Structure formats: structure tokens, C-alpha cells
PDB file of C-alpha atoms and ligand atoms in Angstrom:
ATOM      1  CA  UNK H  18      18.230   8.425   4.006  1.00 81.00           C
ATOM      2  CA  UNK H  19      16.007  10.082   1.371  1.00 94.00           C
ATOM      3  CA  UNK H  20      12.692  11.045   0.498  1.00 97.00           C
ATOM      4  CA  UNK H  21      11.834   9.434  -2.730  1.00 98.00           C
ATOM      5  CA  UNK H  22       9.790  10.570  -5.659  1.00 98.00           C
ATOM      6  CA  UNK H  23       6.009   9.435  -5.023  1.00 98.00           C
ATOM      7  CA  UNK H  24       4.375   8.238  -8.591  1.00 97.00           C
ATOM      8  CA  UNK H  25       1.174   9.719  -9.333  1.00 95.00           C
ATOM      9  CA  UNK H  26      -1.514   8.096 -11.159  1.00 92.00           C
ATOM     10  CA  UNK H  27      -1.551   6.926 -13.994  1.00 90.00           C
ATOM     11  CA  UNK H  28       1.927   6.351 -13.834  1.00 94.00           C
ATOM     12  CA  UNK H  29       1.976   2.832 -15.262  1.00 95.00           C
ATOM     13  CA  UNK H  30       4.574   1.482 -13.236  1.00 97.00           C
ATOM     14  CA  UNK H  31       1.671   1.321 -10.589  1.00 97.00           C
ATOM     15  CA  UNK H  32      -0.076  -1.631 -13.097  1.00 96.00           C
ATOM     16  CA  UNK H  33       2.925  -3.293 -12.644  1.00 97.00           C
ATOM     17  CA  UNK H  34       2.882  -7.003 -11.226  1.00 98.00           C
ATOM     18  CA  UNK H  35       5.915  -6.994  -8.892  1.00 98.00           C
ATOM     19  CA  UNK H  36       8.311  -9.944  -9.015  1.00 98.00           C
ATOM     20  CA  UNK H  37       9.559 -11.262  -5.637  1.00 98.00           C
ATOM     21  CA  UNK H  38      12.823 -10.001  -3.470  1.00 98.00           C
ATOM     22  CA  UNK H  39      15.095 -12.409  -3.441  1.00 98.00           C
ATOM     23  CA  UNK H  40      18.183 -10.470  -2.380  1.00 98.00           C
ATOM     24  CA  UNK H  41      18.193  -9.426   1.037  1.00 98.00           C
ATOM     25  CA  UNK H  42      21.249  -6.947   0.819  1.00 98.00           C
ATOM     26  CA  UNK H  43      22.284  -3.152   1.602  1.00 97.00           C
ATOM     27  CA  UNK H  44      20.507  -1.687  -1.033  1.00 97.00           C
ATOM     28  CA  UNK H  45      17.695  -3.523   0.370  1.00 98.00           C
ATOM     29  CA  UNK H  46      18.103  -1.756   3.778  1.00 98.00           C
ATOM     30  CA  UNK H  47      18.518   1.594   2.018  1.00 98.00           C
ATOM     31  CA  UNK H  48      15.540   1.136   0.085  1.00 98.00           C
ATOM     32  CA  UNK H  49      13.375   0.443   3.186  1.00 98.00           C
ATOM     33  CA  UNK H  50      14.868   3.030   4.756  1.00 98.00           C
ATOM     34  CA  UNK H  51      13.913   5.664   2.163  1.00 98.00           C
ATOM     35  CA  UNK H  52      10.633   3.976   1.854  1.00 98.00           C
ATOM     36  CA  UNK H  53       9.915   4.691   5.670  1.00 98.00           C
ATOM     37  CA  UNK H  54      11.209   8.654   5.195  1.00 97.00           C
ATOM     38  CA  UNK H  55       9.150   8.861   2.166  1.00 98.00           C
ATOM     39  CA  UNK H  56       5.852   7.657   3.958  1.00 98.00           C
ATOM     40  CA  UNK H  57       6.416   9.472   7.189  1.00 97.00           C
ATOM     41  CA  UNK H  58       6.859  12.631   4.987  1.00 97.00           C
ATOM     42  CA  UNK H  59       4.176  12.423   2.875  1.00 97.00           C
ATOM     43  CA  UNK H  60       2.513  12.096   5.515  1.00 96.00           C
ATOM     44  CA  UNK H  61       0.800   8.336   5.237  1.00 97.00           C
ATOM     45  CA  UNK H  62       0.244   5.398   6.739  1.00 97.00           C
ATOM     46  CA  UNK H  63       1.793   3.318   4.177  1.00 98.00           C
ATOM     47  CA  UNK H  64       3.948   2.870   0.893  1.00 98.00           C
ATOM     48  CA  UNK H  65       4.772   0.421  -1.547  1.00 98.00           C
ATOM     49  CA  UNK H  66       7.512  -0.218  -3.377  1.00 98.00           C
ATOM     50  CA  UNK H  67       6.175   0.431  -7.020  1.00 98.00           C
ATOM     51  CA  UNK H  68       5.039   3.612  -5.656  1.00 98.00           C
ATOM     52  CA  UNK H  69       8.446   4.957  -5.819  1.00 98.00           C
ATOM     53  CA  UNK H  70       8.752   3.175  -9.017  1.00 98.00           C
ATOM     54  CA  UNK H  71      10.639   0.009  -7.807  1.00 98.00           C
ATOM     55  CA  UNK H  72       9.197  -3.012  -8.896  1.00 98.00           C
ATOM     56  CA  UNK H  73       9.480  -5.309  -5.834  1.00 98.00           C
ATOM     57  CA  UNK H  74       6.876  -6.882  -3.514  1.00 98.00           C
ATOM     58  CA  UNK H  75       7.829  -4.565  -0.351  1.00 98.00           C
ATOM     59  CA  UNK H  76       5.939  -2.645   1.465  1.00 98.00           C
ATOM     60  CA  UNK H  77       6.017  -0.578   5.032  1.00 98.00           C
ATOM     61  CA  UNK H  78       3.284   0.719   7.173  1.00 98.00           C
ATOM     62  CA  UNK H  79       2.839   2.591  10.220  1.00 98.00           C
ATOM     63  CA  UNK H  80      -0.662   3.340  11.307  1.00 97.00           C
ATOM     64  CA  UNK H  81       0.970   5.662  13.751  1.00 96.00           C
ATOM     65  CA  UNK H  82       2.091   7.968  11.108  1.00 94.00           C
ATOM     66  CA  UNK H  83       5.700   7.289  13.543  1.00 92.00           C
ATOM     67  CA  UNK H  84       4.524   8.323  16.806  1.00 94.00           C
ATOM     68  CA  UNK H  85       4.663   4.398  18.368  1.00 94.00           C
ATOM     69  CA  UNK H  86       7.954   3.058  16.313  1.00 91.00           C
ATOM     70  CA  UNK H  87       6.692  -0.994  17.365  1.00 93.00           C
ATOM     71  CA  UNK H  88       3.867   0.027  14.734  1.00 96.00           C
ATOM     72  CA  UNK H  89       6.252   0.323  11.702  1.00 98.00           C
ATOM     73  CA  UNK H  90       6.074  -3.084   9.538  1.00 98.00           C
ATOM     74  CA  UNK H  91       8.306  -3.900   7.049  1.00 98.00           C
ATOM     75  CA  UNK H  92       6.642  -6.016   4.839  1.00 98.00           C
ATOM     76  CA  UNK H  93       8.944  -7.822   2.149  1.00 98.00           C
ATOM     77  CA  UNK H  94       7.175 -10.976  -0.268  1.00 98.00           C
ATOM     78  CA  UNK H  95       4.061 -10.254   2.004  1.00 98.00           C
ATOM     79  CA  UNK H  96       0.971 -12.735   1.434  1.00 98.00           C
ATOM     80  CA  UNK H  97      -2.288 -13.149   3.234  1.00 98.00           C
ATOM     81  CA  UNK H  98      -2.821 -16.063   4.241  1.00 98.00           C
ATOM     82  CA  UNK H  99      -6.080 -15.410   6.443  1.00 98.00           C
ATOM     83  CA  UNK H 100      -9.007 -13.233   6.437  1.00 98.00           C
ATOM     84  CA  UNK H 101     -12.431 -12.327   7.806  1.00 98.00           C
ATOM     85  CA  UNK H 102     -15.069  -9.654   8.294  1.00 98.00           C
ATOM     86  CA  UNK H 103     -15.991  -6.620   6.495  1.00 98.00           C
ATOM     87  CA  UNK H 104     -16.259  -3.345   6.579  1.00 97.00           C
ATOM     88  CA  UNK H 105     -16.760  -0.310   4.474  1.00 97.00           C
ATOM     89  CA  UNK H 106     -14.699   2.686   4.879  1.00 97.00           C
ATOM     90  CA  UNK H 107     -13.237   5.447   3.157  1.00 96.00           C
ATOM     91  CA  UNK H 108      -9.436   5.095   1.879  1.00 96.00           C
ATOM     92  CA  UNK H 109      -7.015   7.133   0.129  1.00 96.00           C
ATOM     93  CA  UNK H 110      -3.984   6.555  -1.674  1.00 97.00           C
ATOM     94  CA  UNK H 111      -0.466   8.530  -1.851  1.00 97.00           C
ATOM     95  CA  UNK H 112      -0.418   8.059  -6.038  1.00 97.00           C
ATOM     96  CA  UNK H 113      -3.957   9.503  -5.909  1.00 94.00           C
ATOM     97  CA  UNK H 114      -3.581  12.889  -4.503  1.00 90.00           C
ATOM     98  CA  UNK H 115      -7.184  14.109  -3.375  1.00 85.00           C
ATOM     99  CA  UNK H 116      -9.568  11.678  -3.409  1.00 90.00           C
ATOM    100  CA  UNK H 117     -10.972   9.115  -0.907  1.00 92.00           C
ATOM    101  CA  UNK H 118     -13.634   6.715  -1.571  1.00 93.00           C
ATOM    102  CA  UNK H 119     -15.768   3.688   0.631  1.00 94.00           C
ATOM    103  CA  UNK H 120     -13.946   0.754   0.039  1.00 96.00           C
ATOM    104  CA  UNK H 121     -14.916  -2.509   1.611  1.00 96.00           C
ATOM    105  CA  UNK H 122     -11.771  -4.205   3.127  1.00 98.00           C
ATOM    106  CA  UNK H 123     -11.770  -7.937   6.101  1.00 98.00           C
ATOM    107  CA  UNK H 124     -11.365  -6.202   9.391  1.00 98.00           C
ATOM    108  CA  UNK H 125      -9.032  -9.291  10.362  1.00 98.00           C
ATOM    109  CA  UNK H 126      -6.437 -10.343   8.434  1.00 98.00           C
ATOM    110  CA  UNK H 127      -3.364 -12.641   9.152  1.00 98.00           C
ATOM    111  CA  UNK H 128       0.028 -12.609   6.634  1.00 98.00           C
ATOM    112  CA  UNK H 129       2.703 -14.245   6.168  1.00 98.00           C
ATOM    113  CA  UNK H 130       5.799 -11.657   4.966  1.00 98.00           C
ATOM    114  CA  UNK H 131       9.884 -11.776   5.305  1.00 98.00           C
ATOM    115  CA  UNK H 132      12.070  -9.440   7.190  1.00 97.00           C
ATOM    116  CA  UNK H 133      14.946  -7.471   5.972  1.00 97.00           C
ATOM    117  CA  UNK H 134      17.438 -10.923   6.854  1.00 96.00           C
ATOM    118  CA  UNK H 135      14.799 -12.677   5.049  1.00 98.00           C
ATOM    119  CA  UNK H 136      13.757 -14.415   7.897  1.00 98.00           C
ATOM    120  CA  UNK H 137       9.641 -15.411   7.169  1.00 98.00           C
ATOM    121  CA  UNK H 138       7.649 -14.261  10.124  1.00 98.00           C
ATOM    122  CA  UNK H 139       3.512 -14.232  10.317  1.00 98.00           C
ATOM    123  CA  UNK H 140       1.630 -11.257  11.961  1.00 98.00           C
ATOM    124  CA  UNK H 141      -2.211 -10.584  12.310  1.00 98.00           C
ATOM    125  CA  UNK H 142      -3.711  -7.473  12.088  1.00 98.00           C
ATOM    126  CA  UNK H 143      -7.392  -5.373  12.759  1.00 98.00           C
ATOM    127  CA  UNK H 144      -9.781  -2.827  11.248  1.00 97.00           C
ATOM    128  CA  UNK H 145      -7.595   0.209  10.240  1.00 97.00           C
ATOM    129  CA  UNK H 146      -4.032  -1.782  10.359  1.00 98.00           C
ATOM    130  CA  UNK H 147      -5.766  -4.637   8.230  1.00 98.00           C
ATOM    131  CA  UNK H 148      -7.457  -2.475   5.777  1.00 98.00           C
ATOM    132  CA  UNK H 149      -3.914  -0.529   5.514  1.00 98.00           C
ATOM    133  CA  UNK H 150      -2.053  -3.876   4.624  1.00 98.00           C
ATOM    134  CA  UNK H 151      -4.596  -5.118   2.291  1.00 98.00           C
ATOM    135  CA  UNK H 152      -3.804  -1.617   0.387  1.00 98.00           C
ATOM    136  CA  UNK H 153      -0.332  -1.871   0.011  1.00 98.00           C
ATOM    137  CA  UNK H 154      -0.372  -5.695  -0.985  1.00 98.00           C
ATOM    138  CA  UNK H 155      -2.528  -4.773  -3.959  1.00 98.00           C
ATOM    139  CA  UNK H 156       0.124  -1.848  -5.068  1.00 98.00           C
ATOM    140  CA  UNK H 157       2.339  -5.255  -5.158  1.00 98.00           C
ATOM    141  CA  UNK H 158       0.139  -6.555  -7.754  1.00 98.00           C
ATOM    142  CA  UNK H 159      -0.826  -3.509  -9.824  1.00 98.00           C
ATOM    143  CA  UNK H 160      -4.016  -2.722  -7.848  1.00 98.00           C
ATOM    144  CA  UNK H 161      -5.272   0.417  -7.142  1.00 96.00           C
ATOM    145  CA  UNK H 162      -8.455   1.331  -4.492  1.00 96.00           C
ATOM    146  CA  UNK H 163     -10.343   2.844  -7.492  1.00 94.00           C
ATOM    147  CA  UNK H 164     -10.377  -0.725  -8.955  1.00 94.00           C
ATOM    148  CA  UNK H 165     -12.464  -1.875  -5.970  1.00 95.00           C
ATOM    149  CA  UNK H 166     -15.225   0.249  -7.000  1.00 93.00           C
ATOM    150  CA  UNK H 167     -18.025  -0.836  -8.885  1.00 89.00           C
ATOM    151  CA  UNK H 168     -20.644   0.442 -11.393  1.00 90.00           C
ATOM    152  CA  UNK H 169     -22.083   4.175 -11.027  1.00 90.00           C
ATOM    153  CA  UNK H 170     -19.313   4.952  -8.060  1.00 89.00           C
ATOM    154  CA  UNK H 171     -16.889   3.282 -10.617  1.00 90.00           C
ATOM    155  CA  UNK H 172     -17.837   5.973 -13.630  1.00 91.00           C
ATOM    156  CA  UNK H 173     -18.245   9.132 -10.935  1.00 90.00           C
ATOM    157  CA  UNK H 174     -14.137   8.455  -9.674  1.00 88.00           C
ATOM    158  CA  UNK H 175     -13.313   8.200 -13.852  1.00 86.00           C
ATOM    159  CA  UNK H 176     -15.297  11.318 -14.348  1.00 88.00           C
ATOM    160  CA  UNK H 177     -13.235  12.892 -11.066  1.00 85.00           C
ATOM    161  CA  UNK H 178     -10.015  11.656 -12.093  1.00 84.00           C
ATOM    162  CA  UNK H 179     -10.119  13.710 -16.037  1.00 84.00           C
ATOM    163  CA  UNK H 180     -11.284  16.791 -13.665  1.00 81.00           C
ATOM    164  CA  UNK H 181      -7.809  16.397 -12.210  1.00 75.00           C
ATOM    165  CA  UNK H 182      -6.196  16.063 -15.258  1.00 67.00           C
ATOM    166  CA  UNK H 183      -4.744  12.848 -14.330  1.00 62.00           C
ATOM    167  CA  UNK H 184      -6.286  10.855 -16.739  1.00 56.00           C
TER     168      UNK H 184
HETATM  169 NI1   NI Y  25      -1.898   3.417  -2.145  1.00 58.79          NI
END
């Protein structure tokens, strides 16, 4: 196992649309493997793929940080096919070291994802654990939390973001 490289914004591998896994192999373990190191180093609760610059619709997350191993979830071609509620919370992101922002996110959510054998399995999840998957499934698609925000909260995180020389 190894701890992978995390890619900071605006790195623009994180605008990337990911295409689909289609080959459920060894390298596909390995990568998952690293992927769970990397997040449980960082320390976070989750990590997608493009995030350590692999453009592939995976994800893993562990609201538990690793203390209750059932709480890991490999997510690979993940999809949500449900969701309801809303609530309004601050967020972070790994690729955007030192700032967190209210985000609304559905406090119920239901997907549809494959495991490592490719098997397609369907698991529902609540409040933290939903807004945590509806994070990572954006990475998949180039989204970032910033994009959620709108208007004057919108300009203040561009205005943050040059003070961090990231933009
Ligand atoms: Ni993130």
C-alpha cells in the first residue's frame, strides 16, 4: 500500500468528467487500496479517484475516519438513484486545503455503485454519510463544493482562494 499524492486546487484534472471502470482487476484492488491509506492519512472522510489524479468514477468513504471498518465504502461507477431532504452544513474538501463553507446537501440518499468483483449492489445512506457521498460523486464529474455556492458567498470563496495563492 501507499499514500498517494492529493491534487490541490486548481489542478485541472479535478474538472475532469471521469469515464466509467470497466476493468475490475489487480490494479484495481491496489488502487482502492492506496485510495483508503491516502484518505485515512490525510485524515478525511472521503476520496475520489481524480483526486489522486486518476480519472475513474471510484470513490471510498469512511465517516469513521477507520475506527468502525463496516463504515468503509468502496464506491466504484456509483450513481444516485434516490434522494430527499435538506440540510445546510459546512463541508470541506481534501484538494481545498483550509476552507469550509455551508453547503446544502439531501440528508437521505440511496445509490446504486459496483464492488471491487464488479458485482452492482445498492446502499442508502443519512445526514453526514449522505452529504459525504454526494461529495465524492461530484469529484466523479468535475465538481467541486465551491461550485455549490452562489452569488456574494460565491465571489467571497474566489476572493479567499487568490489569498491562498491557489488561484
Ligand atoms: Ni472533496
Amino acid at each position: 500500500m501507499a499514500i498517494l499524492e492529493i491534487r490541490i486546487f486548481p489542478d485541472p484534472v479535478l474538472r475532469s468528467t471521469c469515464p466509467a471502470v470497466e476493468t475490475f482487476d489487480e490494479d484495481l484492488h491496489r488502487l482502492v487500496d492506496d485510495m483508503v491509506e491516502t484518505m485515512y492519512a490525510a485524515p478525511g472522510v472521503g476520496l475520489a479517484a481524480p483526486q489522486v489524479g486518476v480519472e475513474k468514477r471510484l470513490a471510498v468513504v469512511d465517516v469513521s475516519v477507520s475506527k468502525e471498518p463496516e463504515r468503509l465504502l468502496v464506491l466504484i461507477n456509483p450513481e444516485i438513484v434516490e434522494s430527499s431532504g435538506r440540510e445546510v452544513d459546512f463541508e470541506g474538501c481534501l484538494s481545498i486545503p483550509q476552507l469550509s463553507e455551508k453547503i446544502a446537501r439531501p440528508t437521505h440518499v440511496r445509490v446504486r455503485a459496483q464492488d471491487l468483483d464488479g458485482v452492482p449492489f445498492e446502499l442508502e445512506a443519512e445526514e453526514f454519510e449522505a452529504r459525504a457521498i454526494c461529495h465524492e460523486l461530484d469529484h466523479l464529474d468535475g465538481v467541486l463544493f465551491i461550485d455549490h455556492l452562489k452569488g456574494l458567498r460565491r465571489d467571497r470563496i474566489r476572493r479567499k482562494l487568490r489569498k491562498l495563492e491557489l488561484v
